[in-house]
mmCIF file of C-alpha atoms in Angstrom:
data_model
loop_
_atom_site.group_PDB
_atom_site.id
_atom_site.type_symbol
_atom_site.label_atom_id
_atom_site.label_comp_id
_atom_site.label_asym_id
_atom_site.label_seq_id
_atom_site.Cartn_x
_atom_site.Cartn_y
_atom_site.Cartn_z
ATOM 1 C CA UNK U 1 0.062 -0.007 0.062
ATOM 2 C CA UNK U 2 1.262 3.328 -1.014
ATOM 3 C CA UNK U 3 2.127 5.736 1.764
ATOM 4 C CA UNK U 4 2.949 9.478 1.340
ATOM 5 C CA UNK U 5 4.751 11.621 3.835
ATOM 6 C CA UNK U 6 5.312 15.390 3.902
ATOM 7 C CA UNK U 7 8.070 17.010 5.843
ATOM 8 C CA UNK U 8 8.152 19.534 7.515
ATOM 9 C CA UNK U 9 4.339 19.637 8.733
ATOM 10 C CA UNK U 10 4.542 23.357 9.211
ATOM 11 C CA UNK U 11 6.974 26.106 8.101
ATOM 12 C CA UNK U 12 7.252 29.644 8.846
ATOM 13 C CA UNK U 13 9.598 31.834 6.755
ATOM 14 C CA UNK U 14 10.279 35.634 6.058
ATOM 15 C CA UNK U 15 9.299 37.028 2.740
ATOM 16 C CA UNK U 16 11.782 36.578 -0.030
ATOM 17 C CA UNK U 17 13.159 33.272 0.955
ATOM 18 C CA UNK U 18 13.491 30.257 -1.381
ATOM 19 C CA UNK U 19 11.707 27.268 0.016
ATOM 20 C CA UNK U 20 11.860 23.519 -0.481
ATOM 21 C CA UNK U 21 8.703 21.305 0.529
ATOM 22 C CA UNK U 22 9.295 17.612 0.578
ATOM 23 C CA UNK U 23 7.182 14.634 -0.391
ATOM 24 C CA UNK U 24 8.207 11.094 -0.031
ATOM 25 C CA UNK U 25 6.272 7.881 -1.077
ATOM 26 C CA UNK U 26 7.063 4.247 -0.252
ATOM 27 C CA UNK U 27 6.242 2.545 -3.561
ATOM 28 C CA UNK U 28 8.343 3.880 -6.535
ATOM 29 C CA UNK U 29 6.181 2.333 -9.100
ATOM 30 C CA UNK U 30 4.067 5.548 -9.556
ATOM 31 C CA UNK U 31 1.912 6.803 -12.452
ATOM 32 C CA UNK U 32 2.007 10.455 -11.596
ATOM 33 C CA UNK U 33 2.547 12.881 -8.742
ATOM 34 C CA UNK U 34 0.657 16.129 -8.198
ATOM 35 C CA UNK U 35 1.169 19.142 -5.887
ATOM 36 C CA UNK U 36 -1.754 21.104 -4.600
ATOM 37 C CA UNK U 37 -2.306 24.303 -2.693
ATOM 38 C CA UNK U 38 -5.122 24.574 -0.241
ATOM 39 C CA UNK U 39 -6.216 27.998 1.321
ATOM 40 C CA UNK U 40 -8.107 27.733 4.757
ATOM 41 C CA UNK U 41 -11.686 26.692 4.154
ATOM 42 C CA UNK U 42 -11.174 26.125 0.412
ATOM 43 C CA UNK U 43 -10.823 23.366 -2.022
ATOM 44 C CA UNK U 44 -7.569 22.133 -3.419
ATOM 45 C CA UNK U 45 -5.944 23.928 -6.388
ATOM 46 C CA UNK U 46 -3.719 21.974 -8.608
ATOM 47 C CA UNK U 47 -0.148 23.480 -8.979
ATOM 48 C CA UNK U 48 1.885 21.062 -10.844
ATOM 49 C CA UNK U 49 1.623 17.476 -12.370
ATOM 50 C CA UNK U 50 4.556 15.325 -12.966
ATOM 51 C CA UNK U 51 4.260 12.144 -14.978
ATOM 52 C CA UNK U 52 6.236 9.109 -14.134
ATOM 53 C CA UNK U 53 8.443 9.560 -17.179
ATOM 54 C CA UNK U 54 9.269 13.264 -16.272
ATOM 55 C CA UNK U 55 11.918 14.706 -13.863
ATOM 56 C CA UNK U 56 10.491 18.028 -13.298
ATOM 57 C CA UNK U 57 7.853 20.600 -14.079
ATOM 58 C CA UNK U 58 7.854 24.451 -13.680
ATOM 59 C CA UNK U 59 5.253 27.075 -13.380
ATOM 60 C CA UNK U 60 6.216 30.589 -12.605
ATOM 61 C CA UNK U 61 8.124 30.621 -9.277
ATOM 62 C CA UNK U 62 7.231 27.005 -8.689
ATOM 63 C CA UNK U 63 9.320 24.032 -9.711
ATOM 64 C CA UNK U 64 8.610 20.392 -8.862
ATOM 65 C CA UNK U 65 10.954 17.607 -9.145
ATOM 66 C CA UNK U 66 10.571 13.897 -9.075
ATOM 67 C CA UNK U 67 13.060 11.076 -8.170
ATOM 68 C CA UNK U 68 11.225 7.820 -8.323
ATOM 69 C CA UNK U 69 14.226 5.743 -7.452
ATOM 70 C CA UNK U 70 14.577 7.332 -3.964
ATOM 71 C CA UNK U 71 10.700 7.968 -3.674
ATOM 72 C CA UNK U 72 10.937 11.675 -3.427
ATOM 73 C CA UNK U 73 9.537 14.731 -4.946
ATOM 74 C CA UNK U 74 10.267 18.395 -3.933
ATOM 75 C CA UNK U 75 8.460 21.543 -4.614
ATOM 76 C CA UNK U 76 10.676 24.500 -4.843
ATOM 77 C CA UNK U 77 9.103 27.958 -4.337
ATOM 78 C CA UNK U 78 11.353 30.799 -5.314
ATOM 79 C CA UNK U 79 11.334 34.277 -3.763
ATOM 80 C CA UNK U 80 8.336 33.467 -1.363
ATOM 81 C CA UNK U 81 5.552 36.037 -0.776
ATOM 82 C CA UNK U 82 2.935 36.302 1.882
ATOM 83 C CA UNK U 83 0.376 35.344 -0.753
ATOM 84 C CA UNK U 84 2.009 31.875 -0.906
ATOM 85 C CA UNK U 85 0.841 31.166 2.705
ATOM 86 C CA UNK U 86 -1.279 28.008 2.416
ATOM 87 C CA UNK U 87 -1.085 24.352 2.933
ATOM 88 C CA UNK U 88 0.729 22.403 0.147
ATOM 89 C CA UNK U 89 -0.040 18.877 -0.367
ATOM 90 C CA UNK U 90 1.187 16.161 -2.828
ATOM 91 C CA UNK U 91 -0.656 13.150 -4.037
ATOM 92 C CA UNK U 92 0.677 10.054 -5.746
ATOM 93 C CA UNK U 93 -1.244 7.850 -8.169
ATOM 94 C CA UNK U 94 0.094 4.308 -8.376
ATOM 95 C CA UNK U 95 -0.938 1.337 -10.433
ATOM 96 C CA UNK U 96 -0.842 -0.867 -7.229
ATOM 97 C CA UNK U 97 -3.372 1.418 -5.743
ATOM 98 C CA UNK U 98 -6.156 1.053 -8.367
ATOM 99 C CA UNK U 99 -4.887 4.577 -9.715
ATOM 100 C CA UNK U 100 -6.626 6.261 -6.798
ATOM 101 C CA UNK U 101 -4.550 9.275 -5.461
ATOM 102 C CA UNK U 102 -2.977 8.916 -2.236
ATOM 103 C CA UNK U 103 -2.334 12.149 -0.363
ATOM 104 C CA UNK U 104 0.087 13.404 2.147
ATOM 105 C CA UNK U 105 -1.044 15.452 5.122
ATOM 106 C CA UNK U 106 0.523 18.476 3.816
ATOM 107 C CA UNK U 107 2.909 21.325 4.820
ATOM 108 C CA UNK U 108 1.334 24.431 6.249
ATOM 109 C CA UNK U 109 3.476 27.325 5.001
ATOM 110 C CA UNK U 110 3.361 30.980 6.500
ATOM 111 C CA UNK U 111 5.257 33.554 4.734
ATOM 112 C CA UNK U 112 5.478 36.718 6.969
ATOM 113 C CA UNK U 113 6.212 40.178 5.732
ATOM 114 C CA UNK F 1 -13.297 24.715 -20.060
ATOM 115 C CA UNK F 2 -14.100 22.150 -17.515
ATOM 116 C CA UNK F 3 -15.644 23.361 -14.185
ATOM 117 C CA UNK F 4 -16.834 21.591 -11.001
ATOM 118 C CA UNK F 5 -19.616 22.669 -8.834
ATOM 119 C CA UNK F 6 -20.249 21.576 -5.295
ATOM 120 C CA UNK F 7 -23.095 22.719 -2.929
ATOM 121 C CA UNK F 8 -23.846 23.739 -0.364
ATOM 122 C CA UNK F 9 -20.723 25.563 0.990
ATOM 123 C CA UNK F 10 -21.819 25.192 4.567
ATOM 124 C CA UNK F 11 -24.274 22.947 6.312
ATOM 125 C CA UNK F 12 -25.200 22.481 9.993
ATOM 126 C CA UNK F 13 -27.141 19.402 10.617
ATOM 127 C CA UNK F 14 -28.685 17.808 13.790
ATOM 128 C CA UNK F 15 -27.500 14.249 14.646
ATOM 129 C CA UNK F 16 -29.770 11.710 12.958
ATOM 130 C CA UNK F 17 -30.902 13.867 10.119
ATOM 131 C CA UNK F 18 -30.399 12.849 6.523
ATOM 132 C CA UNK F 19 -27.689 14.325 4.260
ATOM 133 C CA UNK F 20 -27.370 15.003 0.431
ATOM 134 C CA UNK F 21 -24.319 16.772 -0.899
ATOM 135 C CA UNK F 22 -24.226 17.188 -4.739
ATOM 136 C CA UNK F 23 -21.416 17.678 -7.146
ATOM 137 C CA UNK F 24 -21.535 18.185 -10.947
ATOM 138 C CA UNK F 25 -18.936 18.674 -13.578
ATOM 139 C CA UNK F 26 -19.156 20.515 -16.708
ATOM 140 C CA UNK F 27 -17.274 20.561 -19.979
ATOM 141 C CA UNK F 28 -16.088 16.958 -19.987
ATOM 142 C CA UNK F 29 -17.567 13.409 -20.408
ATOM 143 C CA UNK F 30 -17.057 10.140 -18.525
ATOM 144 C CA UNK F 31 -14.940 11.645 -15.773
ATOM 145 C CA UNK F 32 -13.586 9.750 -12.730
ATOM 146 C CA UNK F 33 -15.492 11.156 -9.694
ATOM 147 C CA UNK F 34 -14.291 11.209 -6.098
ATOM 148 C CA UNK F 35 -15.570 12.138 -2.667
ATOM 149 C CA UNK F 36 -13.109 12.958 -0.091
ATOM 150 C CA UNK F 37 -13.352 14.004 3.575
ATOM 151 C CA UNK F 38 -10.993 16.184 5.440
ATOM 152 C CA UNK F 39 -11.382 16.146 9.306
ATOM 153 C CA UNK F 40 -9.571 18.856 11.360
ATOM 154 C CA UNK F 41 -6.027 17.932 11.862
ATOM 155 C CA UNK F 42 -6.034 15.125 9.532
ATOM 156 C CA UNK F 43 -5.455 14.321 6.086
ATOM 157 C CA UNK F 44 -7.615 13.681 3.099
ATOM 158 C CA UNK F 45 -9.609 10.595 3.335
ATOM 159 C CA UNK F 46 -11.139 8.986 0.245
ATOM 160 C CA UNK F 47 -14.641 8.025 0.765
ATOM 161 C CA UNK F 48 -15.948 6.936 -2.730
ATOM 162 C CA UNK F 49 -14.869 6.921 -6.301
ATOM 163 C CA UNK F 50 -16.633 6.271 -9.497
ATOM 164 C CA UNK F 51 -15.377 5.399 -13.006
ATOM 165 C CA UNK F 52 -18.898 5.386 -14.603
ATOM 166 C CA UNK F 53 -22.628 5.782 -14.066
ATOM 167 C CA UNK F 54 -23.804 3.548 -11.332
ATOM 168 C CA UNK F 55 -20.214 2.209 -10.658
ATOM 169 C CA UNK F 56 -19.277 3.267 -7.082
ATOM 170 C CA UNK F 57 -16.416 1.893 -5.071
ATOM 171 C CA UNK F 58 -16.315 2.501 -1.294
ATOM 172 C CA UNK F 59 -13.045 2.859 0.480
ATOM 173 C CA UNK F 60 -14.195 3.280 4.029
ATOM 174 C CA UNK F 61 -17.351 1.393 5.699
ATOM 175 C CA UNK F 62 -19.531 3.969 7.303
ATOM 176 C CA UNK F 63 -23.083 5.285 7.346
ATOM 177 C CA UNK F 64 -22.447 7.394 4.119
ATOM 178 C CA UNK F 65 -23.327 6.200 0.519
ATOM 179 C CA UNK F 66 -22.739 7.738 -2.883
ATOM 180 C CA UNK F 67 -24.621 7.617 -6.151
ATOM 181 C CA UNK F 68 -23.873 8.546 -9.763
ATOM 182 C CA UNK F 69 -27.202 8.854 -11.410
ATOM 183 C CA UNK F 70 -25.768 10.822 -14.455
ATOM 184 C CA UNK F 71 -22.406 10.871 -16.128
ATOM 185 C CA UNK F 72 -21.295 14.054 -14.468
ATOM 186 C CA UNK F 73 -23.398 14.063 -11.214
ATOM 187 C CA UNK F 74 -22.102 12.598 -8.055
ATOM 188 C CA UNK F 75 -24.022 12.654 -4.882
ATOM 189 C CA UNK F 76 -23.045 11.902 -1.357
ATOM 190 C CA UNK F 77 -25.769 10.810 1.139
ATOM 191 C CA UNK F 78 -26.622 9.640 4.587
ATOM 192 C CA UNK F 79 -29.934 8.432 6.055
ATOM 193 C CA UNK F 80 -28.798 9.349 9.735
ATOM 194 C CA UNK F 81 -25.861 11.539 10.366
ATOM 195 C CA UNK F 82 -23.447 10.927 13.283
ATOM 196 C CA UNK F 83 -21.251 13.345 15.185
ATOM 197 C CA UNK F 84 -18.306 11.784 13.673
ATOM 198 C CA UNK F 85 -19.487 12.810 10.140
ATOM 199 C CA UNK F 86 -18.519 16.402 10.681
ATOM 200 C CA UNK F 87 -15.849 17.561 8.325
ATOM 201 C CA UNK F 88 -14.918 19.159 5.167
ATOM 202 C CA UNK F 89 -16.151 17.402 2.139
ATOM 203 C CA UNK F 90 -14.548 17.639 -1.202
ATOM 204 C CA UNK F 91 -15.672 16.555 -4.510
ATOM 205 C CA UNK F 92 -13.100 15.937 -7.198
ATOM 206 C CA UNK F 93 -12.790 14.777 -10.855
ATOM 207 C CA UNK F 94 -10.187 13.695 -13.136
ATOM 208 C CA UNK F 95 -10.186 12.835 -16.934
ATOM 209 C CA UNK F 96 -9.485 9.511 -18.182
ATOM 210 C CA UNK F 97 -7.414 8.131 -21.067
ATOM 211 C CA UNK F 98 -6.759 4.887 -22.415
ATOM 212 C CA UNK F 99 -8.115 1.965 -20.448
ATOM 213 C CA UNK F 100 -9.855 4.311 -18.010
ATOM 214 C CA UNK F 101 -6.569 5.446 -16.528
ATOM 215 C CA UNK F 102 -6.366 9.013 -14.903
ATOM 216 C CA UNK F 103 -4.041 10.788 -17.242
ATOM 217 C CA UNK F 104 -4.512 14.365 -16.142
ATOM 218 C CA UNK F 105 -4.855 16.668 -13.207
ATOM 219 C CA UNK F 106 -7.190 16.029 -10.339
ATOM 220 C CA UNK F 107 -9.604 18.972 -9.966
ATOM 221 C CA UNK F 108 -11.456 19.860 -6.712
ATOM 222 C CA UNK F 109 -14.690 21.631 -5.918
ATOM 223 C CA UNK F 110 -14.733 24.271 -3.435
ATOM 224 C CA UNK F 111 -15.925 21.909 -0.535
ATOM 225 C CA UNK F 112 -18.775 21.663 1.944
ATOM 226 C CA UNK F 113 -18.210 22.441 5.620
ATOM 227 C CA UNK F 114 -20.439 19.991 7.437
ATOM 228 C CA UNK F 115 -21.059 20.412 11.223
ATOM 229 C CA UNK F 116 -23.284 17.707 12.880
ATOM 230 C CA UNK F 117 -24.512 18.877 16.210
#
């Protein structure tokens, strides 16, 4: 059974810092991995999707990388801003899990001015 | 473009009352549909998923049920709510490619905050 872990659970940084959020998974035979953002009381917004054949995806100040062999993905946020404050979740889709996304518990990020 | 609608946004219900949450998707056909619950301080828990009309898979045994009466409509129901049913309920969809595999992003609705008192 696929298990997804996100470390750290919470992070507080000053504005302008470059950040790395981590996502690890136990079964390296994944189909894809997706990063989401969730604001308090809101639904999840998709940020980046990495297929199993890809190494990274970029969107603006966000860059997500995937290393299947080590069971890890990182979300890099450049030049953080207060508007980046939210909870970031990763989800892994695996053939062994009937292609149902398995979510980590998320990293709660606060960027203070 | 595709959109997902989920309602209501907030619901306060007494213990023992029935529940019906509805989710509809527009702009796509034959989506995979999902119901998740997010309890305070806990992760996302998959409740039900559906790969087609009338095809429902349950991940967690409980007093909730789901139905898919139309291709792009997914309904979460309960005959009698429990206190433990309180939480944030999220509907999601993904498109399907060859063999029904999810080949694109997972999109979420705005969620329903359910409080059972």
